[in-house]
Short mmCIF file of C-alpha atoms in Angstrom, two decimals:
data_model
loop_
_atom_site.label_atom_id
_atom_site.label_comp_id
_atom_site.label_asym_id
_atom_site.label_seq_id
_atom_site.Cartn_x
_atom_site.Cartn_y
_atom_site.Cartn_z
CA MET A 1 -28.35 30.50 20.31
CA THR A 2 -24.64 30.28 21.03
CA ARG A 3 -23.95 28.93 24.51
CA SER A 4 -21.25 30.40 26.69
CA THR A 5 -19.92 30.24 30.22
CA PRO A 6 -18.13 32.94 32.23
CA HIS A 7 -14.83 31.15 31.53
CA ARG A 8 -15.54 30.95 27.80
CA VAL A 9 -16.56 34.62 27.68
CA ALA A 10 -13.23 35.48 29.31
CA VAL A 11 -11.36 33.35 26.79
CA ALA A 12 -13.21 35.01 23.90
CA VAL A 13 -12.29 38.44 25.26
CA ALA A 14 -8.68 37.33 25.61
CA PHE A 15 -8.73 36.07 22.04
CA ALA A 16 -10.05 39.38 20.72
CA SER A 17 -7.46 41.26 22.75
CA LEU A 18 -4.64 39.09 21.49
CA LEU A 19 -5.73 39.53 17.88
CA GLY A 20 -5.56 43.26 18.38
CA ALA A 21 -2.17 43.02 20.03
CA THR A 22 -0.63 40.79 17.38
CA ALA A 23 -1.97 42.99 14.61
CA CYS A 24 0.19 45.81 15.96
CA SER A 25 3.01 44.00 17.68
CA ASP A 26 4.78 40.68 18.01
CA THR A 27 4.56 40.90 21.81
CA GLU A 28 2.12 38.54 23.55
CA THR A 29 1.39 38.19 27.23
CA ASP A 30 1.86 34.91 29.06
CA GLY A 31 -1.71 35.09 30.31
CA ALA A 32 -3.14 35.45 26.81
CA ASP A 33 -0.95 32.61 25.56
CA ALA A 34 -2.30 30.33 28.28
CA ALA A 35 -5.93 31.28 27.61
CA LEU A 36 -5.50 30.83 23.86
CA ALA A 37 -3.71 27.51 23.67
CA PRO A 38 -4.44 25.92 20.27
CA GLY A 39 -7.68 23.97 20.39
CA THR A 40 -9.35 26.18 22.99
CA LEU A 41 -13.13 26.03 22.58
CA ILE A 42 -14.67 29.49 22.19
CA THR A 43 -18.35 28.99 21.27
CA GLU A 44 -20.77 26.18 20.51
CA ARG A 45 -24.36 25.81 19.34
CA THR A 46 -26.43 22.92 18.05
CA LEU A 47 -26.92 22.60 14.28
CA THR A 48 -30.03 21.26 12.56
CA THR A 49 -29.08 22.27 9.00
CA ALA A 50 -27.66 20.15 6.18
CA ALA A 51 -24.28 20.46 7.91
CA ALA A 52 -25.51 18.15 10.70
CA LEU A 53 -24.86 14.42 10.36
CA PRO A 54 -28.23 12.62 10.38
CA SER A 55 -27.11 9.62 12.46
CA ALA A 56 -25.46 11.71 15.19
CA SER A 57 -27.07 12.28 18.54
CA ARG A 58 -26.22 15.93 17.95
CA THR A 59 -23.98 18.07 15.75
CA GLU A 60 -22.47 21.20 17.26
CA LEU A 61 -21.16 24.23 15.39
CA ILE A 62 -18.08 25.41 17.27
CA THR A 63 -15.38 28.02 17.06
CA TYR A 64 -11.93 27.32 18.44
CA THR A 65 -8.39 28.66 18.39
CA SER A 66 -5.62 27.51 16.11
CA GLU A 67 -2.49 28.80 14.38
CA GLY A 68 -2.62 30.43 10.97
CA ALA A 69 -0.32 30.45 7.98
CA ASP A 70 1.58 33.39 9.48
CA GLY A 71 2.04 31.63 12.82
CA ARG A 72 -0.40 33.86 14.68
CA PRO A 73 -3.51 32.84 16.64
CA ILE A 74 -6.68 32.48 14.58
CA LEU A 75 -10.33 31.73 15.23
CA VAL A 76 -11.64 28.73 13.28
CA SER A 77 -15.13 27.30 12.86
CA GLY A 78 -16.12 23.69 12.40
CA THR A 79 -18.55 20.99 13.49
CA VAL A 80 -18.54 18.16 16.01
CA ALA A 81 -20.94 15.22 15.50
CA VAL A 82 -21.35 12.84 18.47
CA PRO A 83 -22.72 9.29 18.03
CA GLU A 84 -25.86 7.93 19.62
CA GLY A 85 -25.50 5.71 22.67
CA GLU A 86 -22.98 5.34 25.44
CA ALA A 87 -19.30 5.99 24.76
CA PRO A 88 -16.89 3.05 25.11
CA ASP A 89 -14.19 2.95 27.78
CA GLY A 90 -11.67 5.65 26.92
CA GLY A 91 -14.25 7.69 25.03
CA TRP A 92 -15.43 7.81 21.44
CA PRO A 93 -12.71 7.49 18.80
CA VAL A 94 -12.52 10.48 16.46
CA ILE A 95 -12.42 11.05 12.70
CA SER A 96 -11.07 14.53 11.91
CA TRP A 97 -12.17 15.32 8.36
CA ALA A 98 -10.44 17.78 6.01
CA HIS A 99 -12.76 18.80 3.17
CA GLY A 100 -12.03 19.23 -0.50
CA THR A 101 -12.16 22.47 -2.46
CA THR A 102 -15.38 24.42 -1.94
CA GLY A 103 -14.08 27.95 -2.52
CA VAL A 104 -12.53 30.74 -0.47
CA GLY A 105 -15.62 32.67 0.64
CA ASP A 106 -17.37 32.24 3.98
CA ALA A 107 -20.49 30.85 2.28
CA CYS A 108 -18.34 27.93 1.11
CA ALA A 109 -17.55 26.73 4.64
CA PRO A 110 -18.92 23.20 5.25
CA SER A 111 -20.46 24.29 8.54
CA ALA A 112 -22.58 26.81 6.58
CA ASP A 113 -23.98 24.16 4.21
CA THR A 114 -27.69 24.15 3.49
CA VAL A 115 -29.86 22.18 1.09
CA GLY A 116 -29.45 24.05 -2.17
CA GLY A 117 -26.45 25.96 -0.80
CA PRO A 118 -23.57 27.05 -3.07
CA ALA A 119 -21.33 24.10 -2.16
CA HIS A 120 -23.99 21.48 -1.38
CA GLY A 121 -23.35 19.44 -4.50
CA TYR A 122 -20.00 18.38 -3.06
CA LEU A 123 -20.74 18.66 0.65
CA GLY A 124 -23.85 16.50 0.37
CA LEU A 125 -21.62 13.64 -0.84
CA THR A 126 -19.11 13.99 1.97
CA THR A 127 -21.88 14.32 4.57
CA ALA A 128 -23.36 11.00 3.44
CA MET A 129 -19.96 9.30 3.65
CA LEU A 130 -19.11 10.77 7.05
CA ASP A 131 -22.53 9.85 8.41
CA ARG A 132 -21.54 6.20 8.00
CA TRP A 133 -18.63 6.79 10.39
CA VAL A 134 -20.71 8.48 13.08
CA ALA A 135 -23.28 5.67 12.78
CA ASP A 136 -20.42 3.24 13.43
CA GLY A 137 -19.45 4.94 16.68
CA TYR A 138 -16.97 7.65 15.72
CA VAL A 139 -17.13 11.29 16.70
CA VAL A 140 -16.74 13.14 13.38
CA VAL A 141 -15.18 16.59 13.54
CA GLN A 142 -14.90 18.81 10.47
CA THR A 143 -12.81 21.95 10.36
CA ASP A 144 -13.74 24.77 7.99
CA TYR A 145 -10.00 25.73 7.82
CA GLU A 146 -8.49 29.15 8.36
CA GLY A 147 -10.56 32.00 6.94
CA LEU A 148 -13.63 30.00 5.88
CA GLY A 149 -16.50 31.11 8.10
CA THR A 150 -14.23 33.23 10.31
CA PRO A 151 -12.32 36.51 9.80
CA GLY A 152 -9.39 36.71 7.41
CA GLY A 153 -8.53 35.22 4.04
CA HIS A 154 -8.40 31.48 3.37
CA PRO A 155 -4.82 30.32 2.61
CA TYR A 156 -5.92 27.62 0.19
CA MET A 157 -3.51 24.65 0.02
CA ASN A 158 -1.30 25.94 2.84
CA GLY A 159 -0.32 22.68 4.48
CA ASP A 160 0.73 23.88 7.91
CA SER A 161 -2.35 26.06 8.46
CA ALA A 162 -4.71 23.31 7.33
CA ALA A 163 -3.02 20.62 9.42
CA ASN A 164 -3.12 22.87 12.48
CA THR A 165 -6.88 23.27 12.15
CA VAL A 166 -7.37 19.52 11.60
CA VAL A 167 -5.47 18.77 14.82
CA ASP A 168 -6.82 21.55 16.99
CA ILE A 169 -10.50 20.79 16.37
CA VAL A 170 -9.94 17.42 18.06
CA ARG A 171 -8.69 19.26 21.14
CA ALA A 172 -11.71 21.58 21.04
CA ALA A 173 -14.10 18.62 20.69
CA ARG A 174 -12.65 17.06 23.83
CA GLU A 175 -13.26 20.31 25.69
CA LEU A 176 -16.81 20.39 24.32
CA ASP A 177 -17.70 16.84 25.35
CA PRO A 178 -15.83 14.69 27.90
CA THR A 179 -16.95 11.50 26.12
CA VAL A 180 -14.65 12.34 23.18
CA GLY A 181 -11.57 10.13 23.44
CA GLU A 182 -7.86 10.64 22.75
CA GLU A 183 -7.63 8.20 19.81
CA TRP A 184 -8.15 9.78 16.42
CA ILE A 185 -7.79 9.31 12.67
CA ALA A 186 -7.23 12.17 10.21
CA MET A 187 -8.89 11.92 6.80
CA GLY A 188 -9.20 14.32 3.91
CA HIS A 189 -10.14 14.58 0.24
CA SER A 190 -8.45 16.57 -2.55
CA GLN A 191 -7.50 19.87 -0.86
CA GLY A 192 -8.16 17.96 2.35
CA GLY A 193 -6.05 15.05 1.13
CA HIS A 194 -3.16 17.51 1.00
CA ALA A 195 -4.05 18.64 4.54
CA ALA A 196 -4.22 15.01 5.69
CA LEU A 197 -0.69 14.29 4.46
CA TYR A 198 0.60 17.35 6.31
CA THR A 199 -1.22 16.07 9.39
CA ALA A 200 0.47 12.68 8.94
CA ALA A 201 3.81 14.46 9.14
CA THR A 202 3.12 16.96 11.93
CA GLY A 203 -0.05 15.98 13.81
CA ALA A 204 1.43 13.61 16.39
CA GLU A 205 4.10 16.11 17.36
CA ARG A 206 1.63 19.01 17.47
CA ALA A 207 -0.70 17.24 19.90
CA PRO A 208 1.29 14.64 21.86
CA GLU A 209 -1.52 14.40 24.42
CA LEU A 210 -3.66 12.79 21.70
CA ASP A 211 -3.16 9.45 19.95
CA LEU A 212 -3.05 9.97 16.18
CA GLN A 213 -3.37 6.38 14.99
CA ALA A 214 -3.47 6.73 11.19
CA VAL A 215 -4.17 9.07 8.29
CA VAL A 216 -6.21 8.49 5.13
CA SER A 217 -5.71 10.79 2.13
CA PHE A 218 -8.20 10.63 -0.74
CA ALA A 219 -6.87 11.94 -4.09
CA PRO A 220 -4.49 14.45 -2.47
CA GLY A 221 -4.00 17.75 -4.23
CA SER A 222 -0.39 18.50 -5.14
CA ARG A 223 1.91 20.17 -7.68
CA THR A 224 0.52 23.63 -6.97
CA SER A 225 4.03 24.94 -7.68
CA GLU A 226 3.32 24.19 -11.37
CA THR A 227 0.28 26.52 -11.37
CA ALA A 228 1.98 29.44 -13.09
CA GLU A 229 3.58 27.41 -15.89
CA PHE A 230 0.40 25.43 -16.50
CA TYR A 231 -1.99 28.36 -16.85
CA ALA A 232 0.55 30.51 -18.68
CA THR A 233 0.53 28.10 -21.64
CA GLY A 234 -2.75 29.63 -22.77
CA GLY A 235 -3.76 26.42 -24.51
CA PRO A 236 -7.17 24.71 -24.56
CA ALA A 237 -6.05 22.17 -21.94
CA ILE A 238 -6.27 24.80 -19.21
CA ALA A 239 -9.98 25.50 -19.75
CA PRO A 240 -11.34 22.62 -17.57
CA ALA A 241 -9.06 23.64 -14.68
CA LEU A 242 -9.48 27.41 -14.95
CA GLY A 243 -11.95 27.43 -12.08
CA PHE A 244 -9.18 26.52 -9.64
CA LEU A 245 -6.92 29.43 -10.62
CA PRO A 246 -8.62 32.19 -8.57
CA VAL A 247 -8.72 30.11 -5.39
CA LEU A 248 -5.02 29.31 -5.84
CA LEU A 249 -4.17 32.99 -6.35
CA LEU A 250 -6.34 34.24 -3.48
CA GLY A 251 -5.03 31.43 -1.28
CA ALA A 252 -1.44 32.47 -1.95
CA GLU A 253 -2.34 36.11 -1.28
CA ALA A 254 -3.98 35.17 2.05
CA ALA A 255 -0.78 33.45 3.15
CA ASP A 256 1.58 36.08 1.68
CA PRO A 257 -0.05 39.49 1.05
CA SER A 258 2.85 40.50 -1.19
CA LEU A 259 1.37 38.13 -3.79
CA SER A 260 -1.39 40.30 -5.27
CA ALA A 261 -3.99 38.19 -7.05
CA ASP A 262 -5.48 41.20 -8.86
CA ALA A 263 -2.08 42.29 -10.18
CA MET A 264 -1.44 38.87 -11.70
CA LEU A 265 -4.50 38.78 -13.95
CA THR A 266 -5.63 40.64 -17.05
CA ASP A 267 -8.83 42.67 -17.27
CA ALA A 268 -10.37 39.75 -19.16
CA SER A 269 -9.60 37.21 -16.45
CA ARG A 270 -10.11 39.35 -13.34
CA PRO A 271 -13.83 38.43 -13.11
CA LEU A 272 -12.57 35.07 -11.86
CA LEU A 273 -11.51 36.79 -8.64
CA THR A 274 -14.87 38.51 -8.24
CA ALA A 275 -16.62 35.17 -8.62
CA ALA A 276 -14.29 33.56 -6.08
CA ARG A 277 -14.77 36.36 -3.56
CA THR A 278 -18.55 36.33 -3.81
CA GLY A 279 -19.39 32.71 -4.64
CA CYS A 280 -18.19 29.13 -4.49
CA MET A 281 -16.81 26.70 -7.07
CA ASP A 282 -19.92 26.47 -9.27
CA ASP A 283 -19.97 30.27 -9.57
CA ILE A 284 -16.27 30.33 -10.40
CA ARG A 285 -16.66 27.69 -13.11
CA GLU A 286 -19.47 29.72 -14.67
CA ALA A 287 -17.21 32.79 -14.77
CA ALA A 288 -14.31 30.72 -16.10
CA ALA A 289 -16.35 29.73 -19.16
CA THR A 290 -16.20 33.38 -20.33
CA VAL A 291 -12.44 33.90 -19.89
CA PRO A 292 -10.20 33.59 -23.00
CA VAL A 293 -7.59 30.95 -22.18
CA ASP A 294 -4.85 33.01 -23.86
CA GLN A 295 -5.58 36.13 -21.77
CA VAL A 296 -5.16 34.88 -18.22
CA PHE A 297 -1.99 36.35 -16.76
CA SER A 298 -0.91 39.97 -16.99
CA PRO A 299 2.34 40.38 -18.97
CA ASP A 300 4.11 41.74 -15.87
CA ALA A 301 2.70 39.19 -13.39
CA ASN A 302 5.26 37.97 -10.84
CA LEU A 303 4.78 34.27 -11.55
CA THR A 304 8.17 33.37 -10.08
CA ALA A 305 7.04 34.50 -6.63
CA LEU A 306 3.82 32.49 -7.00
CA ARG A 307 5.77 29.38 -7.99
CA ASP A 308 8.25 29.83 -5.16
CA TYR A 309 5.48 30.15 -2.57
CA TYR A 310 3.66 27.02 -3.67
CA ALA A 311 6.94 25.11 -3.88
CA THR A 312 6.99 25.38 -0.09
CA GLN A 313 3.58 23.66 0.10
CA GLU A 314 4.29 20.45 -1.82
CA VAL A 315 3.73 17.07 -0.17
CA GLU A 316 6.63 15.09 -1.61
CA PRO A 317 9.18 16.27 1.00
CA LEU A 318 6.95 15.16 3.89
CA THR A 319 7.72 12.24 6.19
CA PRO A 320 4.54 10.77 7.69
CA THR A 321 5.09 9.56 11.25
CA VAL A 322 1.97 7.38 11.48
CA PRO A 323 0.50 4.68 9.21
CA THR A 324 -0.86 6.42 6.13
CA MET A 325 -3.23 5.31 3.38
CA ILE A 326 -3.63 7.07 0.02
CA VAL A 327 -6.57 6.19 -2.22
CA GLN A 328 -6.82 7.36 -5.82
CA GLY A 329 -9.27 6.97 -8.67
CA ASP A 330 -7.83 5.92 -12.02
CA LYS A 331 -10.44 8.02 -13.86
CA ASP A 332 -9.71 11.17 -11.84
CA VAL A 333 -9.17 14.15 -14.17
CA LEU A 334 -8.71 16.72 -11.39
CA VAL A 335 -5.97 14.91 -9.46
CA GLY A 336 -4.32 12.62 -11.99
CA ARG A 337 -3.23 9.15 -10.99
CA SER A 338 0.25 9.62 -12.49
CA ILE A 339 0.92 12.51 -10.11
CA THR A 340 -0.36 10.62 -7.08
CA ASP A 341 1.80 7.65 -8.11
CA GLN A 342 4.80 9.96 -7.88
CA VAL A 343 3.66 11.33 -4.52
CA ALA A 344 3.38 7.79 -3.15
CA ASP A 345 6.86 6.93 -4.44
CA ALA A 346 8.31 10.04 -2.81
CA LEU A 347 6.66 9.34 0.56
CA CYS A 348 7.93 5.77 0.46
CA ALA A 349 11.44 7.05 -0.21
CA ASN A 350 11.06 9.29 2.84
CA GLY A 351 10.37 6.28 5.04
CA ALA A 352 6.57 6.39 5.20
CA ASP A 353 4.52 3.42 6.37
CA LEU A 354 2.26 3.79 3.33
CA THR A 355 -0.62 1.83 1.82
CA TYR A 356 -1.55 3.06 -1.66
CA THR A 357 -4.67 1.76 -3.41
CA VAL A 358 -6.01 2.71 -6.85
CA TYR A 359 -9.65 2.21 -7.94
CA ASP A 360 -9.85 1.54 -11.67
CA ASP A 361 -13.27 3.01 -12.47
CA ALA A 362 -13.45 5.83 -9.89
CA ASP A 363 -13.23 9.54 -10.62
CA HIS A 364 -12.37 12.34 -8.20
CA ARG A 365 -15.56 12.15 -6.16
CA ALA A 366 -16.57 8.52 -6.72
CA VAL A 367 -13.39 7.33 -4.98
CA LEU A 368 -14.92 8.35 -1.64
CA ASP A 369 -17.64 5.73 -1.92
CA GLU A 370 -15.65 3.15 -3.89
CA SER A 371 -12.92 3.01 -1.25
CA PHE A 372 -15.12 3.09 1.86
CA ASP A 373 -14.98 -0.60 2.75
CA ASP A 374 -11.21 -0.77 2.24
CA VAL A 375 -10.65 2.38 4.25
CA ARG A 376 -12.80 1.05 7.05
CA ALA A 377 -10.87 -2.25 7.05
CA TYR A 378 -7.59 -0.28 7.12
CA VAL A 379 -8.73 1.84 10.07
CA ASP A 380 -9.97 -1.23 11.92
CA SER A 381 -6.66 -3.04 11.43
CA VAL A 382 -4.58 -0.11 12.64
CA ARG A 383 -6.80 0.44 15.66
CA SER A 384 -6.60 -3.24 16.57
CA GLY A 385 -2.80 -3.08 16.58
CA GLU A 386 -2.21 -4.94 13.32
CA GLU A 387 0.49 -3.91 10.88
CA PRO A 388 -1.26 -2.75 7.69
CA ALA A 389 0.05 -3.97 4.34
CA THR A 390 2.60 -1.53 2.99
CA THR A 391 3.15 -0.41 -0.59
CA CYS A 392 6.69 0.73 0.13
CA GLY A 393 9.61 -1.58 -0.49
#
């Protein structure tokens, strides 16, 4: 059962009222603003499903406030896993995890994961990796992102929205449990690697009351601005990646409703959207196997608008303000090493304090396990005040 207090009930009512007000008007009251500061905890309940980390003393499913792609208040779900034992002086350090692509439907939210669930094949791997961190004395918080598990669409690969939710869940965790400390590390994989890099650039400024010590980005997604040109080629090379097209289109539509996903596709390819709206990535890949690669986009699709939107979400213009590590698998066919090489070069040129490590035999998922010891050593060195080795310069 979801626990609440009179104060939290009042905050939830204020949140609902503000959502109604902002849906009709840009006017907000000072009182509502105060009650709905980003990171305000709304609800919590204990989880015992596959979404719970086995080594934690408890894992809580929470909802909290954040700021969406359109700049308005949103309700976000996520989990907070607290270690066993007594917290150190200053409280438990925090890992805020940004997950990779699971889909755009509510059933794809990590907090909704179950054994045999539609995204468990991927989430089971990340749960095992994150459990090692909670066993080592870190609170592990995992946002579901905007629109996954809560009302509204999911603006897939929108950097600002994702980074906001990564930051604000740390604030909510500290409200949930006073043993949660101020020191935190942001980490993310694939879609979440993109979110992590945005957090590296904006997280410290967004939450100056916290101490963002470092960011780790695993195989960060990028080059979404090339989506239209890539899929419009109609060649056989697009077939393995066709499963990502509907989440990219629906993500763009969630952030900018003028970008109609349905209007962009042909009758032959529109089942991709149905699969994305009702299932997760395995369901989408199954539907993608039936779509002719030369019949994807409608002849009158506004691909320029799609390209222009995603051009605003690229990572290369970012300037990380905290030590940042990127890890990449050389055998990754979903996020190619050559692209991540270019991302690393761009971030170095922007003045990043960057460590970039490539794992020769790792693919997109295997890099999580292959890099664990190096990532742990990197986090330990930053937290101890050492200067990590830099790739730049």
